[in-house]
XYZ file of C-alpha atoms in Angstrom:
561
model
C -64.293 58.492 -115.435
C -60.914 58.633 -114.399
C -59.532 62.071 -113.354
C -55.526 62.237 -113.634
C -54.889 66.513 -114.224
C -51.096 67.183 -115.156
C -49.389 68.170 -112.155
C -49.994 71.513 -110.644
C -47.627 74.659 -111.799
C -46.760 75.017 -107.989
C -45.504 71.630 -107.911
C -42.971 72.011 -111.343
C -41.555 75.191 -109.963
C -40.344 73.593 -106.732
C -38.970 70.400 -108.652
C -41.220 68.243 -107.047
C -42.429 66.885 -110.828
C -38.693 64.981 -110.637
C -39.284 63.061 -107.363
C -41.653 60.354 -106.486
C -44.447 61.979 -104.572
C -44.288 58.574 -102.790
C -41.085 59.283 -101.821
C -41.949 62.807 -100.728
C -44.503 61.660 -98.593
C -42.166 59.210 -97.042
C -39.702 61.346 -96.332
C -42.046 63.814 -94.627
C -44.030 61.438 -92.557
C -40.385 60.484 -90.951
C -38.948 63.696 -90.274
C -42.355 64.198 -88.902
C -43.260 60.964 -86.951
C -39.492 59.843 -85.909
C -38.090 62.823 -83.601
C -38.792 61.357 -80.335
C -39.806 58.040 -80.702
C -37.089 56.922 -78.611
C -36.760 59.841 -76.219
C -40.246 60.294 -75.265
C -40.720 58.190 -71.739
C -43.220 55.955 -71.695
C -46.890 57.984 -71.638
C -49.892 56.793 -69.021
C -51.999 55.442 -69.249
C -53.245 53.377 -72.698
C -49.658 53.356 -74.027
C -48.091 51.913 -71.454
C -50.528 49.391 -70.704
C -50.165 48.451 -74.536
C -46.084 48.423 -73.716
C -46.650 46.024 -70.386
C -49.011 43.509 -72.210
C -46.667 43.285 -74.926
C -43.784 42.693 -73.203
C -45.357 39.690 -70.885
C -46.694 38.195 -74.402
C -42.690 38.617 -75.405
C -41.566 36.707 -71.896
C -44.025 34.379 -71.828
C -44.524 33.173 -75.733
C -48.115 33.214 -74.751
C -49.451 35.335 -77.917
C -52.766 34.284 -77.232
C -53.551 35.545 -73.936
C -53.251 39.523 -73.157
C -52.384 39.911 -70.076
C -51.064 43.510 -67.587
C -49.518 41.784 -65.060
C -51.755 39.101 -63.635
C -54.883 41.095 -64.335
C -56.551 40.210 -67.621
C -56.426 43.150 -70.607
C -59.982 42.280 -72.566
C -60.618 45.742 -74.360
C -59.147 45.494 -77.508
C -58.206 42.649 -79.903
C -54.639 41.095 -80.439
C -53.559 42.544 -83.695
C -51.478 45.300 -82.541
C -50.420 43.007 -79.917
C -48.612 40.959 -82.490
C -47.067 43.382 -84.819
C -45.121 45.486 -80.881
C -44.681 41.935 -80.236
C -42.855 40.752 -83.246
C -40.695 44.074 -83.485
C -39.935 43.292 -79.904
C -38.732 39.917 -79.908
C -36.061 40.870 -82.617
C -34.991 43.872 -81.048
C -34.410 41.823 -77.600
C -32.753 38.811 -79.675
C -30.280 42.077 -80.663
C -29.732 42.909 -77.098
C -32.151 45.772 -76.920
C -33.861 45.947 -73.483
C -37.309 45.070 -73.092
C -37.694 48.846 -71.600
C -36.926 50.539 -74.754
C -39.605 51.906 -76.225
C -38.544 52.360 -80.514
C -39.826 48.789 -80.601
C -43.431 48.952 -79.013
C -43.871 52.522 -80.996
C -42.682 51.385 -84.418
C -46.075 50.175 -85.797
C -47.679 53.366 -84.827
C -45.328 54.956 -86.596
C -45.519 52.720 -89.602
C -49.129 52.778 -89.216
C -49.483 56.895 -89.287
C -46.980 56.622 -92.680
C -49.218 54.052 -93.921
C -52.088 55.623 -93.775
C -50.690 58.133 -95.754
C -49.560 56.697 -98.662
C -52.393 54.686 -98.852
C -54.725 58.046 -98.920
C -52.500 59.188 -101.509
C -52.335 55.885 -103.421
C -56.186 54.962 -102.748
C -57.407 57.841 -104.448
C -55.130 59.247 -106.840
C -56.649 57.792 -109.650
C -60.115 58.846 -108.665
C -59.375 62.387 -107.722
C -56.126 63.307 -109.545
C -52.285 63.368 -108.612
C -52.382 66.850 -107.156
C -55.219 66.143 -104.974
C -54.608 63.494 -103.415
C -51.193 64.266 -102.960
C -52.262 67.805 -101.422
C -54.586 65.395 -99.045
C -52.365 63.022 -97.801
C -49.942 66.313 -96.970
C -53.027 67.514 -94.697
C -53.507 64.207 -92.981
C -49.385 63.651 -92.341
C -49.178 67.652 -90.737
C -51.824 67.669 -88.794
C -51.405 67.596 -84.655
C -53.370 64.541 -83.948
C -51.940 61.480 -86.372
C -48.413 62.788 -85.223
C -49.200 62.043 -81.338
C -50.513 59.289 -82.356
C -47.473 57.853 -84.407
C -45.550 58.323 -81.517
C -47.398 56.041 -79.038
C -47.624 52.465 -79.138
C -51.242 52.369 -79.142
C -53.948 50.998 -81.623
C -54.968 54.457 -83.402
C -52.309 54.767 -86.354
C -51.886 51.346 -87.195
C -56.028 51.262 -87.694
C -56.331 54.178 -89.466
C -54.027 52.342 -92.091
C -56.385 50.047 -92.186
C -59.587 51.672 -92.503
C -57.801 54.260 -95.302
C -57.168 51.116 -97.833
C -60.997 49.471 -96.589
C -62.329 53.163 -97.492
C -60.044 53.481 -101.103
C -61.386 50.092 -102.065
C -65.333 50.933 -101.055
C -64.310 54.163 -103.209
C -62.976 52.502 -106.481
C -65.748 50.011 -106.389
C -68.578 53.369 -105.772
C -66.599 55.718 -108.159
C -65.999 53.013 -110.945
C -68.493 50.240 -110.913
C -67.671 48.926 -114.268
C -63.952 49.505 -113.671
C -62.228 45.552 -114.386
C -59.844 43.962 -112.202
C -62.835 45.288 -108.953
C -61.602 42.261 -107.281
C -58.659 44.322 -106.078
C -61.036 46.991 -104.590
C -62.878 44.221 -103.427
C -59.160 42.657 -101.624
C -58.833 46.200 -100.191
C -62.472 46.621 -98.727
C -62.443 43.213 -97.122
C -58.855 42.936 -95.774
C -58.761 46.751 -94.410
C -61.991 45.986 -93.050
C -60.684 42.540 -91.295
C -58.005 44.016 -90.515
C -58.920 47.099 -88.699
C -61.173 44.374 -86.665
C -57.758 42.562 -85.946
C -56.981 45.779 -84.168
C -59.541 47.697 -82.888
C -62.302 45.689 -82.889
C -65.976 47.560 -83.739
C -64.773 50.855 -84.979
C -63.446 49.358 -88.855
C -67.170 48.209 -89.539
C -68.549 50.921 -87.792
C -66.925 53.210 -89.963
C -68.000 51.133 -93.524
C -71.345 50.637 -92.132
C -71.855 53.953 -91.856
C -70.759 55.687 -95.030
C -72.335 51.961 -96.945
C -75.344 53.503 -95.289
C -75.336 57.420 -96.300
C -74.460 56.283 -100.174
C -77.010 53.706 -100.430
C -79.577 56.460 -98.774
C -78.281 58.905 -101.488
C -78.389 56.390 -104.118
C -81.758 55.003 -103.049
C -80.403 52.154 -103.833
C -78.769 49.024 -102.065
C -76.182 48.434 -105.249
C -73.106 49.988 -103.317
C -73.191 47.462 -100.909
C -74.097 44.714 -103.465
C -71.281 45.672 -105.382
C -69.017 44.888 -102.228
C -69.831 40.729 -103.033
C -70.549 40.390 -99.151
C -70.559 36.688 -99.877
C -67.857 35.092 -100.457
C -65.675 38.038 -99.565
C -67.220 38.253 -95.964
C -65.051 35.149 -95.110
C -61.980 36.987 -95.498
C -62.173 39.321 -92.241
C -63.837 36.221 -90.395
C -60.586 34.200 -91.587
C -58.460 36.898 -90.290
C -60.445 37.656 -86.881
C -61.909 34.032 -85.927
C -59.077 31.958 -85.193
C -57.852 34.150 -82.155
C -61.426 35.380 -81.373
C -62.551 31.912 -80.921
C -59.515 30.816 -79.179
C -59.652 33.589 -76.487
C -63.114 33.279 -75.997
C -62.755 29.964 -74.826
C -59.180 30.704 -72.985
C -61.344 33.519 -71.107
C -64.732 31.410 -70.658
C -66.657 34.102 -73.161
C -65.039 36.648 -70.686
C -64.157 38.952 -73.785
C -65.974 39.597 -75.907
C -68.365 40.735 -72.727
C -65.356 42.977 -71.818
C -64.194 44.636 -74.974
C -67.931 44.704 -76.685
C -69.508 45.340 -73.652
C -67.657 46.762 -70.776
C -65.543 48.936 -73.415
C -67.148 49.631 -76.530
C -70.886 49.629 -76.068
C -70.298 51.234 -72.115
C -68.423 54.079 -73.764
C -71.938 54.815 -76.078
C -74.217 54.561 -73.168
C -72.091 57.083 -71.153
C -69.304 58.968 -69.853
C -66.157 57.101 -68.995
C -62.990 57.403 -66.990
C -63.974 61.572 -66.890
C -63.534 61.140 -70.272
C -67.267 63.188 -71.204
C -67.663 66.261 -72.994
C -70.603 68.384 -74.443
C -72.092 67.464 -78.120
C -69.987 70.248 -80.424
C -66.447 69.012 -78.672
C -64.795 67.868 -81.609
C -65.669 70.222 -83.855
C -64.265 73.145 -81.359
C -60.714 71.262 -80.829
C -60.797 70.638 -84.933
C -58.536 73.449 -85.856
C -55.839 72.769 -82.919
C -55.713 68.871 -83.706
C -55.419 69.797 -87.413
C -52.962 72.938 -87.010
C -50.895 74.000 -88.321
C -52.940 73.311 -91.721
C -56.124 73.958 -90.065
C -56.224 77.377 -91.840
C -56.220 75.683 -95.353
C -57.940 72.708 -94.813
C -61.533 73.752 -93.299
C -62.106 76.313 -95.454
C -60.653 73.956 -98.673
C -62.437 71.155 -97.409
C -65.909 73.375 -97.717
C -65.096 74.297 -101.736
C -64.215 70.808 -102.385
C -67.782 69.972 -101.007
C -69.770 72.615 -102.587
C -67.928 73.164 -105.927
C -66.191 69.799 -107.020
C -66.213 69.191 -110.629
C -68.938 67.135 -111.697
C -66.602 63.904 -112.176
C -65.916 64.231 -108.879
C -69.406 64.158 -107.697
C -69.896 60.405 -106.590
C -66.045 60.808 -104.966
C -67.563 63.842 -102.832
C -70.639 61.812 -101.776
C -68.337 59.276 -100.622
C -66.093 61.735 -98.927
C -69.463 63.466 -97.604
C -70.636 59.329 -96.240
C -67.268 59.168 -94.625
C -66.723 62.162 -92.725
C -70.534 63.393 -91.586
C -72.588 60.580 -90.013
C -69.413 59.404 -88.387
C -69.020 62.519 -87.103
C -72.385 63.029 -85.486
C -72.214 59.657 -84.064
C -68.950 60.594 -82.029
C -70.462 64.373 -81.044
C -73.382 62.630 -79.520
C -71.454 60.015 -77.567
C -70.346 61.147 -73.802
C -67.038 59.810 -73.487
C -65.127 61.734 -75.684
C -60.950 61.480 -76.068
C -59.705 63.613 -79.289
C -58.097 60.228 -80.898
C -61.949 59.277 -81.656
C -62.432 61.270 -84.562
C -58.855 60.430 -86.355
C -60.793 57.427 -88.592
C -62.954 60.433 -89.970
C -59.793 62.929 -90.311
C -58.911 61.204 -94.048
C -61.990 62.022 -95.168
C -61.984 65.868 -94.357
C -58.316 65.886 -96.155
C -59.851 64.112 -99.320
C -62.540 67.261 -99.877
C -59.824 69.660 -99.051
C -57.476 68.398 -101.482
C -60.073 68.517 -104.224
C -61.036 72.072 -102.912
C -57.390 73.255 -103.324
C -56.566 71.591 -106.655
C -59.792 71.506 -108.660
C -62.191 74.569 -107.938
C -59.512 77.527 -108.552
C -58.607 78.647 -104.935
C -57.004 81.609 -104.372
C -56.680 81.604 -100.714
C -60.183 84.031 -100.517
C -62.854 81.229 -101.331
C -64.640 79.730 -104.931
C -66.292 82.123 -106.522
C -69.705 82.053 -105.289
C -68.921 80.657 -102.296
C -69.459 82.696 -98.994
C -66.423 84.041 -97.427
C -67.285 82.775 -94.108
C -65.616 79.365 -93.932
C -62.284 81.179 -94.579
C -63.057 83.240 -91.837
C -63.662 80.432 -89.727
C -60.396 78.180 -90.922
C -58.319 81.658 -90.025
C -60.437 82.119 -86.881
C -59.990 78.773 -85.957
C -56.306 78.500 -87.440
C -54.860 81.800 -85.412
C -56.795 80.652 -81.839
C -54.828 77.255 -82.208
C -51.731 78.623 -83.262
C -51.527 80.972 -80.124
C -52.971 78.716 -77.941
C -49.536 76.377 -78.673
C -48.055 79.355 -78.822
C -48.644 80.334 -75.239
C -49.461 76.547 -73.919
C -46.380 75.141 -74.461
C -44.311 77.377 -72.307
C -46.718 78.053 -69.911
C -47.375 73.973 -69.351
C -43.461 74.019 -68.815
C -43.357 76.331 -65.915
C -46.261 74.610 -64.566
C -44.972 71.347 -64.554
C -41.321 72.077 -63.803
C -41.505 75.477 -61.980
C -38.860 76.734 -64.637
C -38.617 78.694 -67.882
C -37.457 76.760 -70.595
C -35.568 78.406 -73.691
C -36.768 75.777 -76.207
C -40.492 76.195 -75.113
C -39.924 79.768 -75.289
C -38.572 78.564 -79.032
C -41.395 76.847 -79.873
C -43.884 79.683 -78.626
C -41.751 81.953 -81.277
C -42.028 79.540 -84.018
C -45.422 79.366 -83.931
C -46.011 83.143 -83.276
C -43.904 83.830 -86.656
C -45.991 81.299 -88.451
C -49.267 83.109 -87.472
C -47.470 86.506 -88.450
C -45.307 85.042 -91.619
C -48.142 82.727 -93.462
C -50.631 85.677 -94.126
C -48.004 86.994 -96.095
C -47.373 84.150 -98.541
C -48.734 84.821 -101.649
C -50.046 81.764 -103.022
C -52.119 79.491 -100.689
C -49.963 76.565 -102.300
C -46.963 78.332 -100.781
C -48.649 78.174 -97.247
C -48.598 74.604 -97.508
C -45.494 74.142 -97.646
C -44.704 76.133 -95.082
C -47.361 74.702 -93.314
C -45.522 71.616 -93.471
C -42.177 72.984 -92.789
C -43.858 74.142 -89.112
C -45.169 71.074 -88.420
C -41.946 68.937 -88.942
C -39.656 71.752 -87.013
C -42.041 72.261 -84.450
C -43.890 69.208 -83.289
C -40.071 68.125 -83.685
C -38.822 70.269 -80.910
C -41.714 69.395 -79.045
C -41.665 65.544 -79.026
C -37.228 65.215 -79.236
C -36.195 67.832 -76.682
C -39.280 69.537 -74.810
C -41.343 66.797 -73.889
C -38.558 64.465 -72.841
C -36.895 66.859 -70.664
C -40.029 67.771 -68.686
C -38.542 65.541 -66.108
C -41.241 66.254 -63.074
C -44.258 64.647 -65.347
C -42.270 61.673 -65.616
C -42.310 59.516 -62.270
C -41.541 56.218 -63.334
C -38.812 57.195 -65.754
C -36.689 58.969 -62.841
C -37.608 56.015 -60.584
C -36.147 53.267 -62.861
C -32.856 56.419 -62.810
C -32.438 56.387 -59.634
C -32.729 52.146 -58.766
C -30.473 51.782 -62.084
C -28.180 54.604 -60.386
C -27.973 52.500 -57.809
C -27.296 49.240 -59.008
C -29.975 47.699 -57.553
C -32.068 46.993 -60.940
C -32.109 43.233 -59.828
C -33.850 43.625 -56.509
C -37.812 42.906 -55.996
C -39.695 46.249 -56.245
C -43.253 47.575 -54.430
C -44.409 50.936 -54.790
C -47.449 52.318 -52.751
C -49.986 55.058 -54.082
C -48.461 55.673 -57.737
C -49.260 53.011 -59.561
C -50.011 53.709 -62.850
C -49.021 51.977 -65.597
C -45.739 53.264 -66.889
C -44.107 51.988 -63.368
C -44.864 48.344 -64.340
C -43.133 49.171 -67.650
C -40.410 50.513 -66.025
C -39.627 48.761 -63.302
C -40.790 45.083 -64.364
C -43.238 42.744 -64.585
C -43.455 41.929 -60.940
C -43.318 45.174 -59.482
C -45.732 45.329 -56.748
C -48.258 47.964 -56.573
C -49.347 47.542 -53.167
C -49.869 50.125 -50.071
C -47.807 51.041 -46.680
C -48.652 47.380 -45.145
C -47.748 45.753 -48.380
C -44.386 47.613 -48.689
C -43.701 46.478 -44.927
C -44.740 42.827 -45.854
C -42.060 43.382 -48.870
C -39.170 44.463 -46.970
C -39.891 41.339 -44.540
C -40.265 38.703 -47.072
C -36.713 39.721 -49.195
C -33.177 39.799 -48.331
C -33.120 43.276 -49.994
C -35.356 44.306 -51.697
C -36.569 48.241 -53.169
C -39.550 50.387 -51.909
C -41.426 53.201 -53.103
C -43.451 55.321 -51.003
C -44.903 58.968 -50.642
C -42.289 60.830 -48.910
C -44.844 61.825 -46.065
C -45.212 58.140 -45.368
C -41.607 57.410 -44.512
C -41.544 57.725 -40.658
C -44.854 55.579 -40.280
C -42.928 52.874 -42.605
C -39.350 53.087 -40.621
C -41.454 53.180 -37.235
C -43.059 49.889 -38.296
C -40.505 47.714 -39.643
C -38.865 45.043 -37.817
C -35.373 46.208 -35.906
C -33.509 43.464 -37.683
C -34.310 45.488 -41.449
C -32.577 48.502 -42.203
C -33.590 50.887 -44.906
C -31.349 53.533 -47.061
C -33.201 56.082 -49.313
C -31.271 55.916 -52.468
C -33.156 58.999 -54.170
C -35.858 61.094 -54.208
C -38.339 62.032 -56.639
C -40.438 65.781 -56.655
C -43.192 66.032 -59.845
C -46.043 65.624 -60.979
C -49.125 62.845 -61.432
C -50.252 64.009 -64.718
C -52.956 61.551 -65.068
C -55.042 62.695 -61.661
C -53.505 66.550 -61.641
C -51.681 65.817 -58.049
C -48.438 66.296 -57.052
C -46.040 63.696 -55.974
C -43.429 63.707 -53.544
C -41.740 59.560 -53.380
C -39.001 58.186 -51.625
C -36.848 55.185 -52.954
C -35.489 53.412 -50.161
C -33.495 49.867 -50.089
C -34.124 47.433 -47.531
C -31.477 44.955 -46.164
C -32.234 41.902 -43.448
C -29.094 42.135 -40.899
């Protein structure tokens, strides 16, 4: 049965009845995701290693191969690959440098939009206009799909593609008997080939999972019958093979050992990269990667599961499949990053939105409903909130060693919307203003505070002070630092060497650029050749944020006499 309510009295008073809730959505994923797309330097270590590989596929026209630097890059499949690529190559045939980095972050911020829309316009006919609208509001607000649309990394552009696999598994599971299931069946099977495309494992993981919970609860194997494995199955091979086949035998079987083995199945087995954390992680960082609509959505999402209409039943199961065995699965793995648990985010914002519309909230719980997951979601909610609230400056000071008026903003913002929301009314009200938080705030944060936190941005400063110099054309070695973002920065055949290497540098060029720790600099003059003199050009004092050590460098430019 097909639930489509008239639209909410909340939503007629603020006009929203006249506008497109497409269009609504659109326009608040991009004041959310596009403040600081360009102005954010390039992030270590994933993104920038995404950036690099890109960027050699760009110079090279090998879109095959992914390569960082001469070292092969076998964790992850090509797709996203190809969509920074394309963007690239026409913003470098319009004489945008191969350093900026709108191009590389576009599809993650197409990706995080498109994921949701598709939420909204997956499920709308299956839980109603208001729900799914209020859904898709929770997943575009909340902390963690809004770093992620800002990094040119794999995350937003697969959760696109795992929302429309998941709406299509839903139609099919909701409305069996529904015609035209082909469509669903398109979805399923091109979400699911997609997401592949992308991130390899984590699109069927996801499917087989929830497949499995519904056909447990069914006791029955028809939801994954219904799916027509064959012939639809050819469709993600058609969109994986080709390339998978073709870089297997590029890389002599080399990855698919590498990105199955070495990545995916490595990171199951245990921790890596210091990357482990306790079973129960995720579900204490919940409320901060979800603020600031934490405080509705936990405590929603927990009366959408419990008192859903009956219609809405089979949709909760699904949501239920989704969201819980996924979940477990991730708690009980030891290397943990908070990005893991944004495929299972959707789900969470589907019961919530049902919660909110369809079981007569009031901001205090259902009746008969315990009172304690509201408790929680404001527990949670205010703990997150002041942790931001006190983090961001406090990070600031640390990292710079100054006070900084718009941290000191942003710690305000978020103290008035712990003190201002309680006193909203109606709990449709708060999330609005929920939403109004998250755009102003996380706005700030990413366009002004972030990019301006000079000291945790090395390789930024460094490409500053060579540019500053004119001397962007000259060979470049750096000892010690090397992640990631200086490659991106300073070019493909930067050398990330040590204090012999930077000698053998300065001997085997004309002029040439060196990097090195600014405790390192007599050793290097005393051991250079008379006939090579050296001029430090600029000086950089910060921070390694990736290892917690500080960093003192100097840039110095050789010349032969």
């Amino acid at each position: 049965m097909e639930i489509r309510p008239a639209l909410p009295p909340w939503l007629s008073k603020i006009g929203l009845q006249k506008i497109s809730k497409v269009w609504i959505l659109l326009f608040l994923c991009l004041a959310l995701y596009l403040p600081g797309i360009s102005s954010l330097p390039a992030t270590d270590r994933d993104e920038s290693r995404y950036m690099q590989a890109t960027r050699q596929m760009v110079e090279t026209g090998d879109m095959l191969d992914i390569r960082f630097q001469d070292d092969s890059r076998y964790k992850k499949p090509v797709g996203i690959y190809w969509l920074q690529a394309g963007i690239s190559h026409v913003a470098q045939s319009l004489g945008v440098p191969s350093t900026e980095r709108i191009p590389y972050r576009l599809p993650s911020t197409i990706g995080a939009t498109g994921a949701v829309l598709l939420l909204y316009l997956g499920f709308r006919h299956l839980i109603g206009e208001g729900a799914a609208f209020v859904a898709a509001v929770f997943l575009a607000c909340s902390l963690l799909l809004g770093v992620e649309a800002h990094l040119a990394k794999t995350d937003a552009m697969q959760l696109a593609a795992i929302v429309a696999m998941q709406a299509g598994l839903a139609q099919i599971y909701v409305q069996p008997r529904q015609e035209g299931l082909w469509r669903s069946r398109l979805l399923f099977w091109l979400g699911l080939g997609l997401g592949m495309l992308i991130k390899g494992p984590v699109a069927p993981a996801v499917a087989t999972f929830t497949l499995a919970w519904i056909c447990w609860k069914e006791r029955s194997l028809w939801p994954a019958k219904a799916l027509h494995p064959l012939p639809w199955l050819a469709l993600p091979v058609l969109i994986l093979g080709p390339w998978l086949l073709s870089i297997q035998m590029l890389s002599q079987g080399q990855f698919i050992k590498d990105s199955f083995g070495n990545d995916f199945i490595a990171k199951l087995l245990e921790v890596q990269e210091s990357h482990g954390a306790p079973p129960g992680t995720y579900l204490l960082i919940t409320p901060l990667l979800l603020w600031p609509v934490s405080w509705l959505l936990i405590p929603q999402a927990w009366a959408g599961l419990r008192r859903a209409p009956a219609q809405l039943k089979a949709i909760t199961r699904l949501a239920s499949a989704w969201l819980v065995p996924g979940w477990i699965v991730f708690e009980l793995v030891p290397t943990k990053l908070p990005h893991y648990v944004l495929p299972l985010l959707p789900a969470l914002c589907l019961l919530a939105g049902m919660g909110l519309i369809h079981t007569g909230q009031q901001g205090r719980g259902a009746k008969g409903l315990s009172a304690w997951p509201q408790r929680i979601g404001v527990t949670a909610w205010i703990l997150s909130g002041s942790l931001l609230a006190v983090g961001v400056p406090t990070i600031y000071f640390w990292a710079s060693g100054t006070i900084s008026e718009l941290a000191l903003l942003v710690s305000a913002l978020c103290i008035a919307t712990l003190v201002l929301m309680p006193k909203l009314t109606d709990f449709r009200q708060r999330l609005l203003a929920s939403a109004a938080a998250a755009v102003v705030i996380f706005g700030l944060m990413f366009q002004l505070i972030l990019p301006r936190l000079t000291p945790i941005w090395p390789a930024e400063r460094l490409r500053q002070i060579i540019i500053a110099e004119g001397a962007q054309s000259l060979p470049v070695a750096i000892a010690q630092y090397h992640e990631p973002s200086v490659v991106f920065n300073l070019g493909t055949e930067t050398q990330l060497t040590n204090l012999e290497g930077l000698i053998s540098h300065a001997v085997s060029h004309s002029e040439a650029i060196v990097i090195i720790r600014s405790n390192q600099m007599p050793v290097f003059r005393k051991k250079l050749p008379v006939e090579i003199t050296t001029k430090r050009i600029g000086q950089f004092h910060g921070l390694n944020y990736s290892k917690g050590r500080k960093l003192a460098l100097d840039v110095v430019r050789t010349r032969k006499l």
